[in-house]
Coordinates of C-alpha atoms in Angstrom, one line a residue:
X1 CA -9.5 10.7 20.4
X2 CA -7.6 7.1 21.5
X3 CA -5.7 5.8 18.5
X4 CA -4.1 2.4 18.2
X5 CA -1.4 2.0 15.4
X6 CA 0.1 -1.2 14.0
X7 CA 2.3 -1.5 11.6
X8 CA 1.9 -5.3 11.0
X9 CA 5.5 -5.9 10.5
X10 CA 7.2 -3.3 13.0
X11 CA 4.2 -4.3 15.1
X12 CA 4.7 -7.8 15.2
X13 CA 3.7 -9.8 12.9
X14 CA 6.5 -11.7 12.5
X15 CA 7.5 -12.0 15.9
X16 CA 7.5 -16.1 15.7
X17 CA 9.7 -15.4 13.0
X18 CA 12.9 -13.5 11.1
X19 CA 12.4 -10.2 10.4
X20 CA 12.4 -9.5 6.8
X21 CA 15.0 -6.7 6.9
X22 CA 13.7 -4.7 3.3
X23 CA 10.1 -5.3 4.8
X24 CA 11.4 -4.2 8.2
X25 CA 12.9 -1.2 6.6
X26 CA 9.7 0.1 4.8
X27 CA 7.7 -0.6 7.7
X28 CA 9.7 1.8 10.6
X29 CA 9.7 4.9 7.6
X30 CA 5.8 4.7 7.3
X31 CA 5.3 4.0 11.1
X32 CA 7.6 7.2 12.2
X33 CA 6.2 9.0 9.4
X34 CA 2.4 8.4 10.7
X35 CA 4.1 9.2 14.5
X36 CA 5.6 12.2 13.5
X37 CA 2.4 13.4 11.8
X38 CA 0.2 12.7 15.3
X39 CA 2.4 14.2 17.5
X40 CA 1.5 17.3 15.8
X41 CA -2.4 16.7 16.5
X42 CA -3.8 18.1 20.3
X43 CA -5.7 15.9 21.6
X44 CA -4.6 12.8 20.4
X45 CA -3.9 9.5 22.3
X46 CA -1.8 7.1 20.7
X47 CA -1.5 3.5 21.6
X48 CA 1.5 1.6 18.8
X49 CA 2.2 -2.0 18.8
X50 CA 5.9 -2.3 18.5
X51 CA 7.8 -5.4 17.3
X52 CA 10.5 -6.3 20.5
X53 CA 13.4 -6.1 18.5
X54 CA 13.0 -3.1 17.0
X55 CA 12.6 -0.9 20.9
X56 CA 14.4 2.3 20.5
X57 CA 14.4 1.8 16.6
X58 CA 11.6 5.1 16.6
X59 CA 11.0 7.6 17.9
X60 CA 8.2 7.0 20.4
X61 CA 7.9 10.3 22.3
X62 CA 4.8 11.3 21.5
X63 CA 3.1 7.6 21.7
X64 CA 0.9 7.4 25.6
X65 CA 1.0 3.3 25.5
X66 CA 3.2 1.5 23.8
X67 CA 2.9 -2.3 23.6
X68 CA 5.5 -4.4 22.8
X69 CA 5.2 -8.0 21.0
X70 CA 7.0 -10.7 22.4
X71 CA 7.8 -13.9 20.6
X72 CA 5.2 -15.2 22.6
X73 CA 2.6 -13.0 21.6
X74 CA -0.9 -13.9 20.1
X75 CA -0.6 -10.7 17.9
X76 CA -4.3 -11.2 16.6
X77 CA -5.4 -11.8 19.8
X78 CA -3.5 -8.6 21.3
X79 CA -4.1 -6.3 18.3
X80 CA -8.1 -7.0 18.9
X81 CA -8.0 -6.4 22.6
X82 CA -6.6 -3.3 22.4
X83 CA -9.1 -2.4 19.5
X84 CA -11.7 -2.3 22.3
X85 CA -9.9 0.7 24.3
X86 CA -9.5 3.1 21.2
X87 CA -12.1 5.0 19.5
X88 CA -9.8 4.9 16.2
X89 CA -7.7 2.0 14.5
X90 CA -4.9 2.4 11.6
X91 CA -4.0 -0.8 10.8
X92 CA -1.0 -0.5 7.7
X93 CA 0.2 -4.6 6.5
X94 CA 0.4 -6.3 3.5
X95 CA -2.5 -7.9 1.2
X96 CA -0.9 -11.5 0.7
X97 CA -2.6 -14.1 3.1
X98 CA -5.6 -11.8 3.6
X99 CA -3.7 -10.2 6.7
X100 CA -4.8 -6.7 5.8
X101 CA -8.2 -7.7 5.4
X102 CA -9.3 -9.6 8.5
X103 CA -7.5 -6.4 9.8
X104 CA -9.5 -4.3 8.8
X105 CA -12.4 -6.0 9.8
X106 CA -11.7 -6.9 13.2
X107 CA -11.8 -3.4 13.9
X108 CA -15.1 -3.3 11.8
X109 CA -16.8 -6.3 14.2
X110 CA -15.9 -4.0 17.2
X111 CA -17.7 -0.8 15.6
X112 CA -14.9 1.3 15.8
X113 CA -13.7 3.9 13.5
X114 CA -11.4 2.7 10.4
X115 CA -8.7 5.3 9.5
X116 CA -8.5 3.2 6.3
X117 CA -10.3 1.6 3.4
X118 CA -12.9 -1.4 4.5
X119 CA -12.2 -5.0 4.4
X120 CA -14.4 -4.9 0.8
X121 CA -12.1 -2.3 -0.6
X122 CA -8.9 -4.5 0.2
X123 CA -11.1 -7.8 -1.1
X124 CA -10.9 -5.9 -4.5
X125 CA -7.8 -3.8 -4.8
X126 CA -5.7 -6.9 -2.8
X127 CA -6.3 -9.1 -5.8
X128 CA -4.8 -8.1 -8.7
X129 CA -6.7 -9.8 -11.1
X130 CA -10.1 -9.0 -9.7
X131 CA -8.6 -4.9 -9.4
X132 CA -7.7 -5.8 -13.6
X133 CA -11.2 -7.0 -13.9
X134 CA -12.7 -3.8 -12.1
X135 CA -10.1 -1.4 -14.2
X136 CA -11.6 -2.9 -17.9
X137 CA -15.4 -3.0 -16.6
X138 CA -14.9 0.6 -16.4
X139 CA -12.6 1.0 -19.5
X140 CA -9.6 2.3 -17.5
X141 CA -6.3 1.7 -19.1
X142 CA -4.0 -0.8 -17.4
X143 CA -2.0 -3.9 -18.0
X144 CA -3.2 -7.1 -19.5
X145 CA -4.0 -9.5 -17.6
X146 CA -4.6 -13.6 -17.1
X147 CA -4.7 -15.9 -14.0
X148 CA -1.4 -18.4 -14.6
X149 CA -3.5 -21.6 -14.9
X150 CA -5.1 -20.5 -18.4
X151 CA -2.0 -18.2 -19.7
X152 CA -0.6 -19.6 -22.7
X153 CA 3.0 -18.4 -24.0
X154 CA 3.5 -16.1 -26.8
X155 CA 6.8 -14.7 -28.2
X156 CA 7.7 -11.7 -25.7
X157 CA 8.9 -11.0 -21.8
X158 CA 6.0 -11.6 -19.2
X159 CA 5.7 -10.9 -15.5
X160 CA 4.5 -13.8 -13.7
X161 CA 3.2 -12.5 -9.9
X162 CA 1.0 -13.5 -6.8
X163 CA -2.3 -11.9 -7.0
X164 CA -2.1 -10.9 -3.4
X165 CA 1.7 -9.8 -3.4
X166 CA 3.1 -7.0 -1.9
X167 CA 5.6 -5.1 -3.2
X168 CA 7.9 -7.0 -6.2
X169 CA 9.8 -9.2 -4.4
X170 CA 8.0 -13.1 -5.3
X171 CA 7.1 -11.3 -9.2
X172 CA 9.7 -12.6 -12.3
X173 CA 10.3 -12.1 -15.5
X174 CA 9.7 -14.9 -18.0
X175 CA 12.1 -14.2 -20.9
X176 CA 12.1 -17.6 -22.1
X177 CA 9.1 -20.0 -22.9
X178 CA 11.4 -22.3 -20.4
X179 CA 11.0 -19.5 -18.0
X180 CA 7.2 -19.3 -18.6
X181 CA 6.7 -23.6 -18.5
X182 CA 9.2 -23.9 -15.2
X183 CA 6.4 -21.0 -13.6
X184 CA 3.2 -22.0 -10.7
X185 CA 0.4 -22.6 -13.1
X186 CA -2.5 -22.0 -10.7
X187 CA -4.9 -19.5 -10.9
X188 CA -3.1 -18.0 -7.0
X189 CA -0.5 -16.4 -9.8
X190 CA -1.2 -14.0 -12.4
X191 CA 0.9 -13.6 -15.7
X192 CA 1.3 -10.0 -17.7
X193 CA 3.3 -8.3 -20.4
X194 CA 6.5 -7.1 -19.3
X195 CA 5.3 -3.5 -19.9
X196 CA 8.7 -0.9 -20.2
X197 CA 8.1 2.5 -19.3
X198 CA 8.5 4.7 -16.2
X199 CA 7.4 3.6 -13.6
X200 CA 5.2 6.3 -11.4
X201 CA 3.0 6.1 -8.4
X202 CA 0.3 8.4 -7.1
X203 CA -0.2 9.1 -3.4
X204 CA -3.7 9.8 -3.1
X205 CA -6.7 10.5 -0.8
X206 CA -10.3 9.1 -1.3
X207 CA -13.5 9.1 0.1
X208 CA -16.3 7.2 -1.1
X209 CA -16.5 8.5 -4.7
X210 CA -14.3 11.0 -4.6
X211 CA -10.3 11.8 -5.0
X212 CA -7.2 13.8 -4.3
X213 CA -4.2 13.3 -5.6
X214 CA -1.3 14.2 -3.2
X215 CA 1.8 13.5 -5.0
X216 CA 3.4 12.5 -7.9
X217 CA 6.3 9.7 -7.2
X218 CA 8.7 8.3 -9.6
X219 CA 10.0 5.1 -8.6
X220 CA 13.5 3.1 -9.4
X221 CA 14.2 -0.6 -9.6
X222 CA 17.1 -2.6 -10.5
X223 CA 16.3 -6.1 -12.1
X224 CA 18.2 -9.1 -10.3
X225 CA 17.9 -12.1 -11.4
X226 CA 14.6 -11.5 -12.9
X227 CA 13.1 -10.2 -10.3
X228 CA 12.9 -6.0 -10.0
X229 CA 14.4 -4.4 -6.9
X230 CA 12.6 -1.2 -5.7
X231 CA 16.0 0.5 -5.3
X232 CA 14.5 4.3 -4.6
X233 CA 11.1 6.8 -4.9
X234 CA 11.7 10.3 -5.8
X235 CA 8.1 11.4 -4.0
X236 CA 6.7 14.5 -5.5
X237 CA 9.0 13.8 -8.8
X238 CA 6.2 16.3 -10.6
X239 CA 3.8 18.8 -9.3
X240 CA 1.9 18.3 -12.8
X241 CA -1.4 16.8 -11.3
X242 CA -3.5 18.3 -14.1
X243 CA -2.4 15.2 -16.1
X244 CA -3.6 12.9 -13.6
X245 CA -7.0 14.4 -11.9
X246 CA -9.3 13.0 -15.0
X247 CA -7.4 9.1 -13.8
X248 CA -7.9 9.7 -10.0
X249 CA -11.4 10.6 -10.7
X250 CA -12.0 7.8 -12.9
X251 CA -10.9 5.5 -10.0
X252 CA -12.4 7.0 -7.1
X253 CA -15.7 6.7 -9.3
X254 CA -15.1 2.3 -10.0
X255 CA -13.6 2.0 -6.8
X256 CA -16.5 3.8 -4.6
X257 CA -15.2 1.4 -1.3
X258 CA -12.2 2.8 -1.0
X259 CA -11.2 5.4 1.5
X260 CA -8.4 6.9 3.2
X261 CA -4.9 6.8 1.9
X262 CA -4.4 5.2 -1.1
X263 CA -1.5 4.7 -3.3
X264 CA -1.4 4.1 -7.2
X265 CA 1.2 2.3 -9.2
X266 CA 1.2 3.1 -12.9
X267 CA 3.5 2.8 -15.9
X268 CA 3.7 5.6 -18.3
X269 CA 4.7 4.6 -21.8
X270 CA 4.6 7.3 -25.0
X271 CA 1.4 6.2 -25.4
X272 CA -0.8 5.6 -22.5
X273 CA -1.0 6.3 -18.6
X274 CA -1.4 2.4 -17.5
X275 CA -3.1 1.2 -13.6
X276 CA -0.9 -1.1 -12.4
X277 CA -2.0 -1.7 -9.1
X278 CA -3.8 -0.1 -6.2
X279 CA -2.7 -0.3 -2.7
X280 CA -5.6 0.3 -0.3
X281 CA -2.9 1.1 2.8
X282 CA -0.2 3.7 3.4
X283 CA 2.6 3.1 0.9
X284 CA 6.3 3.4 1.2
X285 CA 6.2 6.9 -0.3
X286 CA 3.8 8.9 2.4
X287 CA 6.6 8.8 4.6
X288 CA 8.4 11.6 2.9
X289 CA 5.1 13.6 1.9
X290 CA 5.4 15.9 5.0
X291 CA 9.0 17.0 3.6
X292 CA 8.1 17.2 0.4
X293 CA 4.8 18.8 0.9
X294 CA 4.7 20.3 4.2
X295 CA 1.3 18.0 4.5
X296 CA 0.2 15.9 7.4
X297 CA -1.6 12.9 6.1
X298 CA -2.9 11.8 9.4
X299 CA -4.7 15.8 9.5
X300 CA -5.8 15.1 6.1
X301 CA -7.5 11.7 6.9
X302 CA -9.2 13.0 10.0
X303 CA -10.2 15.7 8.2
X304 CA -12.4 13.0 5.7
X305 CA -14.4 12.2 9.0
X306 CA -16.5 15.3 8.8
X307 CA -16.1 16.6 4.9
X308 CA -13.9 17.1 2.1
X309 CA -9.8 17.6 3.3
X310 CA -8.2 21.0 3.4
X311 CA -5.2 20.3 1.0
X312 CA -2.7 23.1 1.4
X313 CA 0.9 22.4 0.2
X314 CA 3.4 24.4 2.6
X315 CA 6.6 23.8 0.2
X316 CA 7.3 22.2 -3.1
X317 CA 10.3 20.2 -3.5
X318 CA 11.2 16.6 -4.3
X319 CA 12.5 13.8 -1.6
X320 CA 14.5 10.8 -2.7
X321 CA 13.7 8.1 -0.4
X322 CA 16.3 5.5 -0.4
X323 CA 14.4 1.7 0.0
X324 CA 17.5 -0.8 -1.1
X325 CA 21.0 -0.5 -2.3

């Protein structure tokens, strides 16, 4: 089986511009992760899209044609041309701007097979108000939620973030109601209640209806300047998934587009197991589920072609990965 990989921002997606080093960062762990887990598979061929700057960054051994993005590069254009020559595509990038998307179906217009969830899964799960609208239709717990435009202020902290964010880093916390009249008051922001709890993720598989959880992750931020920081993931913090099968099921069954890898961000008060957010993409914490669980993903995902995944754990122990200090 031919392969292609791109990591959209190791891959080049910001070859016209900087290269968000925390972006950059997160990007090169799941990439060599997802390398590391094919080089164990016979009989794969793996083409990776490889952002200039970053050549000898990875380890590449076990990739047959790598192709490197210049500044001059149309990536687009180059990411669908060499969609033509695989039989498989893993595409991994953020939601914001619809980039993971038009991804994902690019390598849908050319009939080719989609090691991830469809361009309608990520239409859903990429906006987080339309993922909070999907959640309460089926009577899942999660968080609150308003678009901006209509939000009005009551006494409290709030979370004002972009519907199709990635990660934390353009969210805030409105402490004031100063803070929450200064905020965007469009309906391209969503506003919450500053929820405390821990804050826990689940790596997961799912295929059309159904789920597997994988791991259990526990994840640390610092607050700076009102914003939060992810700092670290403890990945398999708990091997309790008893607690969360009934959730994972519940999603898999109000969520029937997605497939693949998934991840799960929840916040876990005394009360309640809260849905934050769900990622339709590899997440920051798969690329220390091999150590932790002696499990190749990429196997496992394969595996969904023809059936239900063999999920065998070889060890049990949990890996801090450190994401910022």
């Amino acid at each position: 089986m031919r392969v292609l990989l791109f990591e959209y921002i190791s891959g080049g997606g910001f070859n016209q511009q900087e290269l968000p080093p925390s972006l950059a960062k997160e990007g090169c762990l799941m990439l060599q992760a997802l390398l590391d887990n094919f080089a164990q598979l016979p009989a794969i061929e793996l083409s990776v899209m490889l952002d200039y700057r970053l050549l000898g960054q990875l380890n590449t051994s076990a990739v047959k044609q790598l192709i490197i993005v210049n500044p001059d590069t149309r990536v687009e254009a180059e990411f669908a041309r060499h969609i033509t020559n695989a039989d498989a595509v893993w595409p991994i990038a953020p939601e914001f701007d619809g980039i993971l998307q038009q991804l994902c179906g690019l390598v849908a217009k050319q009939n080719k097979v989609l090691l991830t969830s469809p361009a309608d899964a990520v239409a859903v799960t990429g906006d987080k108000y339309q993922t909070f609208l999907r959640l309460r239709q089926h009577q899942i717990p999660t968080v609150p939620t308003q678009l901006a435009e209509y939000a009005d202020y009551a006494e409290g902290e709030w979370i004002i973030k972009p519907r199709d964010g990635a990660g934390c880093g353009d969210s805030a916390i409105l402490a004031t109601q100063q803070d929450f009249t200064d905020q965007p008051r469009n309906d391209r922001f969503i506003i919450q209640p500053h929820v405390q709890g821990d804050k826990t993720s689940l790596s997961c598989l799912f295929q059309h209806g159904k789920a597997w959880p994988l791991s259990v992750n526990l994840q640390g931020f610092a607050i700076i300047g009102q914003r939060y920081q992810l700092t670290e993931i403890v990945v398999n913090h708990s091997d309790d998934h008893d607690k969360y099968r009934p959730l994972v099921k519940q999603l898999a069954e109000a969520f029937p587009e997605l497939w693949g890898y998934v991840g799960i961000d929840l916040i876990e008060t005394g009360s309640a197991v809260l849905v934050l957010e769900i990622n339709p993409r590899l997440t920051t914490s798969f690329a220390a589920l091999q150590a932790a669980l002696g499990l190749n993903i990429a196997d496992l995902v394969l595996q969904l072609l023809e059936g239900e995944p063999a999920i065998v754990p070889r060890q049990n122990q949990s890996i801090i990965l450190k994401v910022h200090s």
